[in-house]
Coordinates of C-alpha atoms and ligand atoms in Angstrom, one line a residue:
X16 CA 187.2 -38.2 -223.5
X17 CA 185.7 -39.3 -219.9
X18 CA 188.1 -39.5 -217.3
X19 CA 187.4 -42.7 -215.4
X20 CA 186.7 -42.8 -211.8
X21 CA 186.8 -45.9 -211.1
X22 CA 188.9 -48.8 -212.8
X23 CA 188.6 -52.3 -211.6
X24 CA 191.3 -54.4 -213.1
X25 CA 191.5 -58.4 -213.1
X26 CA 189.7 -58.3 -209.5
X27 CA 189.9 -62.0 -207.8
X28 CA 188.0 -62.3 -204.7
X29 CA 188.0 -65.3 -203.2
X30 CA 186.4 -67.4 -200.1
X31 CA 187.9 -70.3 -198.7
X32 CA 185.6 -72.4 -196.6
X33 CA 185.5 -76.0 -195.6
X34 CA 189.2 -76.3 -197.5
X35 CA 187.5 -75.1 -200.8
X36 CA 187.8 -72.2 -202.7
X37 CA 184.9 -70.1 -203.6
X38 CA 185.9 -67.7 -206.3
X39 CA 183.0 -65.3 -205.6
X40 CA 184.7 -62.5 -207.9
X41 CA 187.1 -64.4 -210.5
X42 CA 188.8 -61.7 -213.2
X43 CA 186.6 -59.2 -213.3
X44 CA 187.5 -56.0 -215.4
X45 CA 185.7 -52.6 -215.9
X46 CA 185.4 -48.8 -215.0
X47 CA 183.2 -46.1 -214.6
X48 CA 183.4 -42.6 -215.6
X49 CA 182.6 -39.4 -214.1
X50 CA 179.0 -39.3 -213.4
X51 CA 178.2 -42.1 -215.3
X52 CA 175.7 -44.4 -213.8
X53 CA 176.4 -48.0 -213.8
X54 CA 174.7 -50.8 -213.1
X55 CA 176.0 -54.3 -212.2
X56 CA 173.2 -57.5 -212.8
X57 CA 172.8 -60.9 -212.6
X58 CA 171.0 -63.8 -210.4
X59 CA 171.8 -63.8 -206.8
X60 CA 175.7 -65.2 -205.8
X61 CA 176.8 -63.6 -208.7
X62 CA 179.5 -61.9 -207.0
X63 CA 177.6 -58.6 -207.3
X64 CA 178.2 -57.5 -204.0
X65 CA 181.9 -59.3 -202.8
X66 CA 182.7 -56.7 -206.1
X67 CA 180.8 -54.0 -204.2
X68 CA 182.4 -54.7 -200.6
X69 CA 186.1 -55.2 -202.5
X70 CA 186.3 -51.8 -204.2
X71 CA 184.9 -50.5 -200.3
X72 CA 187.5 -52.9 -198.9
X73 CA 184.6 -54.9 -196.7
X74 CA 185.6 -57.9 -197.9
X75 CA 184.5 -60.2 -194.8
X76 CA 188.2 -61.4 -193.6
X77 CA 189.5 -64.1 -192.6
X78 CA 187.9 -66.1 -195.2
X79 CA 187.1 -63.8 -197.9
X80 CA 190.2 -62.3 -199.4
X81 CA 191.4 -60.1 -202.6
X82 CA 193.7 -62.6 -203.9
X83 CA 194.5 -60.4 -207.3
X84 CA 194.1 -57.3 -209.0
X85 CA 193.6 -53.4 -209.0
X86 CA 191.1 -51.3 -207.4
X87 CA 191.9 -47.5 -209.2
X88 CA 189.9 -44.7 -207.8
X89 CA 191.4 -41.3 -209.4
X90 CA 194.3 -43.3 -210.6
X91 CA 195.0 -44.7 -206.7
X92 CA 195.1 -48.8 -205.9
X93 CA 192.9 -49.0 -203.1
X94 CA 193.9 -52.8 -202.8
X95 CA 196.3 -53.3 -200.1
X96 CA 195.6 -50.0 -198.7
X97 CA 196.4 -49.9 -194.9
X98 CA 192.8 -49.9 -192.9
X99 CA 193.5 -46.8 -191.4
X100 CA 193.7 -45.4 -194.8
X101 CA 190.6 -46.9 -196.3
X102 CA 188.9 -45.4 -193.4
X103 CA 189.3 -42.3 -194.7
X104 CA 188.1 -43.4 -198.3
X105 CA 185.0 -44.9 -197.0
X106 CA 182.4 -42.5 -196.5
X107 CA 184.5 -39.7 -198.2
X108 CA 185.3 -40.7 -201.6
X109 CA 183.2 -43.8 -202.0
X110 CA 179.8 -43.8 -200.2
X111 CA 177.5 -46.9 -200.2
X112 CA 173.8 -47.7 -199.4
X113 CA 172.5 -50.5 -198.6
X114 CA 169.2 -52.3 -199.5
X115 CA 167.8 -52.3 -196.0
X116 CA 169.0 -48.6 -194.0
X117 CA 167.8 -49.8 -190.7
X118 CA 170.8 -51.9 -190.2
X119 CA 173.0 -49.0 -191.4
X120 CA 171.4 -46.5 -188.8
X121 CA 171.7 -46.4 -185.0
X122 CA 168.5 -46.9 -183.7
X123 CA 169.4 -45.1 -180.3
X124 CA 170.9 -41.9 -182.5
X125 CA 168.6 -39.2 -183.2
X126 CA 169.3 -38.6 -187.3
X127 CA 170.9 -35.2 -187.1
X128 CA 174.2 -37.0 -184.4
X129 CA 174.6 -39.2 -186.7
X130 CA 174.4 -37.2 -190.0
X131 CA 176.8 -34.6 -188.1
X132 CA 178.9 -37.5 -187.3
X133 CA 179.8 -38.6 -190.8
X134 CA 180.4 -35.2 -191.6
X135 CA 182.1 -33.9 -188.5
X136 CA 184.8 -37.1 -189.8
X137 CA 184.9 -36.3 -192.9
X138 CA 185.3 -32.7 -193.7
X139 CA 186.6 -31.9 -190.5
X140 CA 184.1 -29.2 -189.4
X141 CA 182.8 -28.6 -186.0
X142 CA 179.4 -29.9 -184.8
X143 CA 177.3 -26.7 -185.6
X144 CA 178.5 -26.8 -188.9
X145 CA 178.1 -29.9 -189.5
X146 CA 174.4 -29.7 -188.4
X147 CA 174.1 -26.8 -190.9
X148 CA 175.6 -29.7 -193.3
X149 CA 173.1 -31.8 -192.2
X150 CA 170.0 -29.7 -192.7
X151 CA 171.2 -28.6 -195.8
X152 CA 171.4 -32.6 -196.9
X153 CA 168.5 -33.2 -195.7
X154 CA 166.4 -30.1 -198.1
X155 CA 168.1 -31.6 -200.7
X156 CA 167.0 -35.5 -200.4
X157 CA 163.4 -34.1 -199.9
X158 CA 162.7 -33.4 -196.4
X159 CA 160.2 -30.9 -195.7
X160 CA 161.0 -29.8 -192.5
X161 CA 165.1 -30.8 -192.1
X162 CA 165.4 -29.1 -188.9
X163 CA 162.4 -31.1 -186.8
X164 CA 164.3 -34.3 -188.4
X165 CA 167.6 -33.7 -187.6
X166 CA 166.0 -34.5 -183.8
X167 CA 164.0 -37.2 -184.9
X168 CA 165.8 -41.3 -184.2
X169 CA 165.6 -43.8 -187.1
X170 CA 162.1 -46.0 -186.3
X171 CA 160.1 -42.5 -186.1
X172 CA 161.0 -42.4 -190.1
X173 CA 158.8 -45.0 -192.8
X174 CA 161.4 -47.1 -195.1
X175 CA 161.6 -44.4 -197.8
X176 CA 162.5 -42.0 -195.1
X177 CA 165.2 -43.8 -193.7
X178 CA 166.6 -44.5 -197.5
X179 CA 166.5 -41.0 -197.8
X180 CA 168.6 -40.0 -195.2
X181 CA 171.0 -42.7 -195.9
X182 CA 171.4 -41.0 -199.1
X183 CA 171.7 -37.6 -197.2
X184 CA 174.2 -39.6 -195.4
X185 CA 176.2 -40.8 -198.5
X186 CA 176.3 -37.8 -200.3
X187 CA 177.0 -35.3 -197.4
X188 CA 181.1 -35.7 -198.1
X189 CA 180.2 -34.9 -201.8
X190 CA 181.8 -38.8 -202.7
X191 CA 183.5 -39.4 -206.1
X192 CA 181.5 -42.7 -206.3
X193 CA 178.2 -43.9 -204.8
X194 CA 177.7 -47.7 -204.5
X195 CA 174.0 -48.3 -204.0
X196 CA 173.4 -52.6 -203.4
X197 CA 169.6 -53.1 -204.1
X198 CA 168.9 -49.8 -202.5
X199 CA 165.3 -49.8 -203.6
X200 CA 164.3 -53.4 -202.6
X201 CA 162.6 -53.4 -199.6
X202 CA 160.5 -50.1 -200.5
X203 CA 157.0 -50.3 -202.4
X204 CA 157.0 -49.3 -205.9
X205 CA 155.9 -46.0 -205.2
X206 CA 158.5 -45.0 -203.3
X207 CA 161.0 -46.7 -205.0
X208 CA 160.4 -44.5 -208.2
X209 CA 160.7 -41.9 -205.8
X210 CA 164.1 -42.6 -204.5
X211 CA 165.8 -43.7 -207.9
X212 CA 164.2 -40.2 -209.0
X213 CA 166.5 -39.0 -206.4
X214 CA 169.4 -40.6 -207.1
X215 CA 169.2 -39.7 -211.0
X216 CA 168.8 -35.7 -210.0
X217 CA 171.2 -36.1 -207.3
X218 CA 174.3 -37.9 -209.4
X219 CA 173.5 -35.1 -212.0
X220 CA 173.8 -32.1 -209.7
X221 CA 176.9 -33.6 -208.2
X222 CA 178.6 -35.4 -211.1
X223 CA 178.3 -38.3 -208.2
X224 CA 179.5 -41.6 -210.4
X225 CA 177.1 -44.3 -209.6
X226 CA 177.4 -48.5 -209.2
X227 CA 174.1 -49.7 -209.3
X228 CA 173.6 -53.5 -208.0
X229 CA 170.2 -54.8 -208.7
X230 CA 167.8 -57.8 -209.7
X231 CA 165.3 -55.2 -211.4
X232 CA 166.1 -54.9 -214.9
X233 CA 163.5 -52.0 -214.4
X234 CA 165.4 -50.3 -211.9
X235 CA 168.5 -50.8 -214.6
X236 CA 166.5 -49.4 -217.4
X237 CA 165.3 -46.5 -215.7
X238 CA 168.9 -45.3 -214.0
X239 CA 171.6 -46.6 -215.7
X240 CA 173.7 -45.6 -218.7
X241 CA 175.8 -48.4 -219.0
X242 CA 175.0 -52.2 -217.7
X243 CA 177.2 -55.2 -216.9
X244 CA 176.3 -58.3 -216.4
X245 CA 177.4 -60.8 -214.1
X246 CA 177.8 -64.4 -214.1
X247 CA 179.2 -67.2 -211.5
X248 CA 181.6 -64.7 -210.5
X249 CA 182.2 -63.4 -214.1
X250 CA 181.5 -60.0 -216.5
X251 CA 179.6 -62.0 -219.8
X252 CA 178.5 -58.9 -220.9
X253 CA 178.9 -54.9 -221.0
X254 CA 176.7 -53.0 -223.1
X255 CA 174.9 -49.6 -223.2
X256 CA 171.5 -49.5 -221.6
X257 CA 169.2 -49.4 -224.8
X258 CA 171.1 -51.9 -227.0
X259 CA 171.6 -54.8 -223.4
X260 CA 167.8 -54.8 -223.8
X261 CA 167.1 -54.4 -227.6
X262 CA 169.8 -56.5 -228.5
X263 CA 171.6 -58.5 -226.2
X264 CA 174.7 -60.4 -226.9
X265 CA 175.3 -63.4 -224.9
X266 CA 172.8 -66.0 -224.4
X267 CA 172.5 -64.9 -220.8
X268 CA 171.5 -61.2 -220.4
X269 CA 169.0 -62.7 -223.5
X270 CA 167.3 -65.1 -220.4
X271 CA 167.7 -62.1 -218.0
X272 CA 165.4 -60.0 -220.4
X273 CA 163.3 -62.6 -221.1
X274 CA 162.0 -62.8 -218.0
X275 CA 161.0 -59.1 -217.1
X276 CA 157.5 -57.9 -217.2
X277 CA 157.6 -54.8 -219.8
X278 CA 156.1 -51.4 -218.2
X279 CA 152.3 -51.6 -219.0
X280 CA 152.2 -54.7 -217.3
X281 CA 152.4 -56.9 -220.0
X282 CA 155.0 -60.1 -219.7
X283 CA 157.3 -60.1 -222.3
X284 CA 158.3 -63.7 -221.1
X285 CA 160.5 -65.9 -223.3
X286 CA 161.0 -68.1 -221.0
X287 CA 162.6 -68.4 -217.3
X288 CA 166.7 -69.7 -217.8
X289 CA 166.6 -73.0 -217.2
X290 CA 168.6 -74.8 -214.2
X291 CA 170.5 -72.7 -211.4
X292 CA 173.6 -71.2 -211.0
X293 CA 176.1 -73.5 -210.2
X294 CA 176.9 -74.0 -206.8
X295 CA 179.5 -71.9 -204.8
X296 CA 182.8 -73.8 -205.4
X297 CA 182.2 -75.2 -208.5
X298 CA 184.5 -76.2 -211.0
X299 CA 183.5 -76.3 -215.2
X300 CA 186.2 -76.9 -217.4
X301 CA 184.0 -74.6 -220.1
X302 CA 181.9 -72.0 -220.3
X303 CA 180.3 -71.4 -216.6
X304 CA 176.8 -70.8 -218.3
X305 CA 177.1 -73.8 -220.4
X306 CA 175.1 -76.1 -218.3
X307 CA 172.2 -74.0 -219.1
X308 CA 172.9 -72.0 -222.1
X309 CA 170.2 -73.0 -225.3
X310 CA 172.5 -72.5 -227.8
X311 CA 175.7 -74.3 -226.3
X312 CA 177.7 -75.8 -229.1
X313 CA 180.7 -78.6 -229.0
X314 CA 183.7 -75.9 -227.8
X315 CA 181.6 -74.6 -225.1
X316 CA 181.8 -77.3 -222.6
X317 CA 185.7 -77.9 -223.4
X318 CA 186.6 -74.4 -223.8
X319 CA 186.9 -70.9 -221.5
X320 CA 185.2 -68.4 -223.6
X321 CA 187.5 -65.4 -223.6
X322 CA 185.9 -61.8 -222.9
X323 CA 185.9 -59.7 -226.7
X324 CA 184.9 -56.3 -227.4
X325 CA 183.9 -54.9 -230.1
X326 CA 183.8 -51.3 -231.9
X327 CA 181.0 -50.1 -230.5
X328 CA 182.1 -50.2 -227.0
X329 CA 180.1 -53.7 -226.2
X330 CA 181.7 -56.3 -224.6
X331 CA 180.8 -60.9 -224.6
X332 CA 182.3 -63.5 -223.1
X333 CA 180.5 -66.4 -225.7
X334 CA 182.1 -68.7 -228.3
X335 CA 179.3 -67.0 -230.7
X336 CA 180.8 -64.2 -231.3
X337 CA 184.3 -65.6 -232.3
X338 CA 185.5 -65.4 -236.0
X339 CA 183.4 -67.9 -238.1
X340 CA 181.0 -69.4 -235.6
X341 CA 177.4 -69.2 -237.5
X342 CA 175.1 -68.1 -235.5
Ligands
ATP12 N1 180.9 -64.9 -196.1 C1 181.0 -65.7 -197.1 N2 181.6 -66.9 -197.0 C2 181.8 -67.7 -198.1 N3 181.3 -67.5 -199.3 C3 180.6 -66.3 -199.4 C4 180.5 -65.4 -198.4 N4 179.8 -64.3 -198.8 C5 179.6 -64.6 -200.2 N5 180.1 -65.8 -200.5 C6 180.0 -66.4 -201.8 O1 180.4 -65.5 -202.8 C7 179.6 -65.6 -203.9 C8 179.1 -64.3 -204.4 O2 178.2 -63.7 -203.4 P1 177.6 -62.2 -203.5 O3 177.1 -61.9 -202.1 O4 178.6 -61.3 -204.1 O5 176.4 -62.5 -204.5 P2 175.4 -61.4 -205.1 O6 175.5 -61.4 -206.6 O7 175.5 -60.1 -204.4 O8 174.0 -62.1 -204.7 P3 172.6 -61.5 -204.2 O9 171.9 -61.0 -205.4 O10 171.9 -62.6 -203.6 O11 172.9 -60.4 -203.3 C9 178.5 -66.6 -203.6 O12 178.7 -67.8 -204.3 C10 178.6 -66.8 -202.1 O13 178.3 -68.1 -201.8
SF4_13 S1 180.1 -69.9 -224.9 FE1 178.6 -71.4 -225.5 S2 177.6 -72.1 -223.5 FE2 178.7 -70.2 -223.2 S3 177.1 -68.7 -223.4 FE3 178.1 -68.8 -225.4 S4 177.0 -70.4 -226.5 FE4 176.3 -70.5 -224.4
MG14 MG1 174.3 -59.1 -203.0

């Protein structure tokens, strides 16, 4: 049996602007185990991220607030943790990346101060330890000459660089879980292949947990074991990485898929989903994909479809999968 690292429980994040509520994460439910890589999908203002930046407690305040629900890393609620507290969780136990490391890293720092930094923190260890830390990180993500650019500041470094040494940077403290938010986005494809090669070698060695957030579907194919999909702030979907794209469940991820180009080039296009997402605030009295969904049926515009799991592990949130419905 895995021992879970992570365990997000009936997670409500919600924004209130202009005397509206925007539930940007509304019930959301899963875990990840030790080492497992996970990926979290779906179109942009999913909630992707406001699930991201509420397990790391980034949750921009005043007007974005947990409102309900667990955050469980090794068994502890993170929610409600004093600040002080999460400090020391951020960075140590949960490391993140983010799609563009420029605005992570101080342009006026040389890249060994502030790799020493985070470590220095974090494991408590004088500066020419941490250094030695640094160096050490740095071998590992790929540099070939760690100490020349442990002297070296930010802009002297390309894009894949500077992703690099933010993952130096995340995994220097040895974290439980890594959250990467489109960390691959902004590089070209070469690269990218590159730096999820990394990742994959890295979260082996370690038995670092991953939570990947992505639009690729190839990114999520290559990486992850296990893939949920998000929708207007909901899970519709959790399935194992082969079966989400051989045999989706819920009319959704099936509209996700259909839209990818397959690896030699070819477009395996259905056709693009229809519509957009429905606007930020948005009430449906049914199913939240309903407006758009080709196989909507009478219940689904009445009726909120219920998440169900099933034997093998997969989870839907659809009215097609209930008892009797013909599909
Ligand atoms: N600062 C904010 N104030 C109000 N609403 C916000 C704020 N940040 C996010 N939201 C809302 O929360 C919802 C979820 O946003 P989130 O950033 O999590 O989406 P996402 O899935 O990460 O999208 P993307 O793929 O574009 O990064 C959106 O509807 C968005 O409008
Ligand atoms: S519940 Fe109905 S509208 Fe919603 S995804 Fe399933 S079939 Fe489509
Ligand atoms: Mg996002």
């Amino acid at each position: 049996m895995t021992t879970n690292v992570l365990e997000v429980k009936s997670l409500k994040t919600y924004f209130n602007k202009n005397k509206k509520t925007i539930r940007a994460v509304d019930g959301v439910d899963f875990a990840i185990g030790k080492g497992e890589t996970v990926a979290l999908v779906g179109e942009s203002g999913c909630g992707k991220s406001m699930t991201s930046l509420s397990i790391m407690g980034l949750v921009p305040a005043p007007a974005g607030k947990i409102v309900d629900g667990e955050i469980l890393l090794d068994g502890m609620d993170l929610v409600g943790l004093p600040e002080k507290q999460m400090y020391g969780v951020r960075g140590k136990d949960i490391a993140m990346i983010f799609q563009e490391p420029m605005t992570s890293l101080n342009p006026v720092l040389t890249i060994g101060d502030q790799l020493s930094g985070v470590i220095m923190h974090h494991l408590k260890v004088n500066k020419k330890e941490a250094m030695k830390r640094a160096a050490d990180m740095l071998d590992i993500v790929g540099f070939a000459d760690p100490k020349k650019t442990l002297k070296d500041y930010p802009h002297r470094l390309s894009g894949g660089m500077r992703q690099r040494v933010m993952i130096a940077m995340a995994m220097s403290c040895n974290p439980k879980l890594l959250i990467a938010d489109e960390p691959t986005t902004a590089l070209d494809v070469t690269i990218q292949a590159q730096v999820l090669e990394l990742m994959k070698d890295l979260s082996r060695k370690f038995s670092t947990s991953i939570l990947l957030i992505t639009h690729d579907l190839g990114v999520v194919s290559e990486l992850a074991e296990r893939v949920i999909v998000m929708y207007a702030g909901q899970i519709v979907e959790v399935s194992d990485n082969s079966r989400l794209f051989n045999e989706p469940l819920h009319p959704y991820t099936e509209g996700l898929i259909g839209s990818v180009p397959t690896i030699d080039g070819e477009i395996r296009r259905l056709e693009s989903i229809p519509g957009n997402v429905p606007a930020p605030g948005t009430e449906l009295p049914g199913c939240r994909f309903a407006p758009r969904c080709r196989r909507a049926f009478g219940r689904c515009t009445q009726e909120v479809p219920e998440m169900r799991t099933f034997e093998d592990g997969r989870s839907v949130r659809c009215f097609l999968y209930d008892e009797g419905v013909e599909q």
